[in-house]
Amino acid sequence: MQRIKQAKILIDGELVTRDVLIDGKTITRVAEHIESDVETIDAKGAFLSAGLVDVHVHFREPGFEYKETIAT
């Protein structure tokens, strides 16, 4: 298990600071403060997101891969 401490996260449209407890690949708890004797990552001042997607891509014709790829 891991604890991410004091990360800025978006909950219901509001940016808040929370601790996040992770077991493997699963978020098991989000709270203002979590006491735990597990590996801790201090994220004070950092933003935490489950994932981000770049929705602005230009798919090109074959032969023009140098212009831009889907991996931006």
CSV table of N, CA and C in Angstrom, one decimal, residues 2-10 16-22 27-36 40-44 48:
chain,number,residue,atom,x,y,z
A,2,GLN,N,0.3,2.3,-0.5
A,2,GLN,CA,1.0,3.6,-0.5
A,2,GLN,C,0.0,4.7,-0.1
A,3,ARG,N,0.6,5.7,0.5
A,3,ARG,CA,-0.2,6.9,0.8
A,3,ARG,C,0.4,8.1,0.1
A,4,ILE,N,-0.5,8.8,-0.6
A,4,ILE,CA,-0.1,10.1,-1.2
A,4,ILE,C,-0.6,11.2,-0.3
A,5,LYS,N,0.3,12.0,0.2
A,5,LYS,CA,0.0,12.9,1.3
A,5,LYS,C,-0.1,14.3,0.8
A,6,GLN,N,-1.2,15.0,1.1
A,6,GLN,CA,-1.4,16.5,0.9
A,6,GLN,C,-1.4,16.8,-0.6
A,7,ALA,N,-2.0,16.0,-1.4
A,7,ALA,CA,-2.2,16.3,-2.9
A,7,ALA,C,-3.4,17.1,-3.1
A,8,LYS,N,-3.3,18.0,-4.1
A,8,LYS,CA,-4.4,18.8,-4.6
A,8,LYS,C,-5.2,17.9,-5.6
A,9,ILE,N,-6.5,17.7,-5.3
A,9,ILE,CA,-7.3,16.9,-6.2
A,9,ILE,C,-8.7,17.6,-6.4
A,10,LEU,N,-9.3,17.3,-7.5
A,10,LEU,CA,-10.6,17.9,-7.8
A,10,LEU,C,-11.7,16.9,-7.4
A,16,VAL,N,-9.3,20.6,-3.7
A,16,VAL,CA,-9.1,20.4,-2.3
A,16,VAL,C,-7.8,19.7,-2.0
A,17,THR,N,-7.3,19.8,-0.8
A,17,THR,CA,-6.1,19.0,-0.5
A,17,THR,C,-6.5,17.8,0.4
A,18,ARG,N,-6.0,16.7,-0.1
A,18,ARG,CA,-6.4,15.4,0.6
A,18,ARG,C,-5.2,14.4,0.6
A,19,ASP,N,-5.3,13.4,1.5
A,19,ASP,CA,-4.5,12.2,1.4
A,19,ASP,C,-5.2,11.2,0.7
A,20,VAL,N,-4.5,10.3,-0.1
A,20,VAL,CA,-5.0,9.3,-0.9
A,20,VAL,C,-4.3,8.0,-0.5
A,21,LEU,N,-5.1,6.9,-0.2
A,21,LEU,CA,-4.5,5.6,0.1
A,21,LEU,C,-4.7,4.7,-1.1
A,22,ILE,N,-3.7,4.1,-1.5
A,22,ILE,CA,-3.7,3.2,-2.7
A,22,ILE,C,-3.2,1.8,-2.3
A,27,ILE,N,-7.6,2.9,-5.6
A,27,ILE,CA,-7.7,3.9,-4.6
A,27,ILE,C,-8.7,3.4,-3.6
A,28,THR,N,-8.2,3.2,-2.3
A,28,THR,CA,-9.1,2.7,-1.3
A,28,THR,C,-9.7,3.7,-0.3
A,29,ARG,N,-9.0,4.9,-0.3
A,29,ARG,CA,-9.5,5.9,0.7
A,29,ARG,C,-9.0,7.3,0.3
A,30,VAL,N,-9.9,8.3,0.4
A,30,VAL,CA,-9.5,9.7,0.2
A,30,VAL,C,-10.0,10.4,1.4
A,31,ALA,N,-9.2,11.1,2.1
A,31,ALA,CA,-9.6,11.9,3.4
A,31,ALA,C,-8.6,13.0,3.6
A,32,GLU,N,-9.1,13.9,4.5
A,32,GLU,CA,-8.2,15.1,4.8
A,32,GLU,C,-6.9,14.7,5.4
A,33,HIS,N,-6.9,13.7,6.2
A,33,HIS,CA,-5.7,13.2,6.8
A,33,HIS,C,-5.8,11.7,7.1
A,34,ILE,N,-4.8,10.9,6.6
A,34,ILE,CA,-4.8,9.5,6.8
A,34,ILE,C,-3.6,9.1,7.5
A,35,GLU,N,-3.7,8.5,8.7
A,35,GLU,CA,-2.6,8.0,9.5
A,35,GLU,C,-2.3,6.6,9.0
A,36,SER,N,-1.1,6.3,8.5
A,36,SER,CA,-0.8,5.0,8.0
A,36,SER,C,0.7,4.7,8.1
A,40,THR,N,5.0,6.5,2.0
A,40,THR,CA,4.3,7.7,1.8
A,40,THR,C,5.0,8.6,0.8
A,41,ILE,N,4.2,9.2,-0.1
A,41,ILE,CA,4.7,10.1,-1.1
A,41,ILE,C,4.2,11.5,-0.7
A,42,ASP,N,5.1,12.4,-0.4
A,42,ASP,CA,4.7,13.8,0.0
A,42,ASP,C,4.4,14.6,-1.3
A,43,ALA,N,3.1,14.9,-1.6
A,43,ALA,CA,2.7,15.6,-2.8
A,43,ALA,C,2.3,17.0,-2.5
A,44,LYS,N,2.8,17.6,-1.4
A,44,LYS,CA,2.3,18.9,-1.0
A,44,LYS,C,2.6,19.9,-2.1
A,48,LEU,N,-2.9,15.9,-8.3
A,48,LEU,CA,-3.1,14.5,-8.5
A,48,LEU,C,-4.3,14.2,-9.3
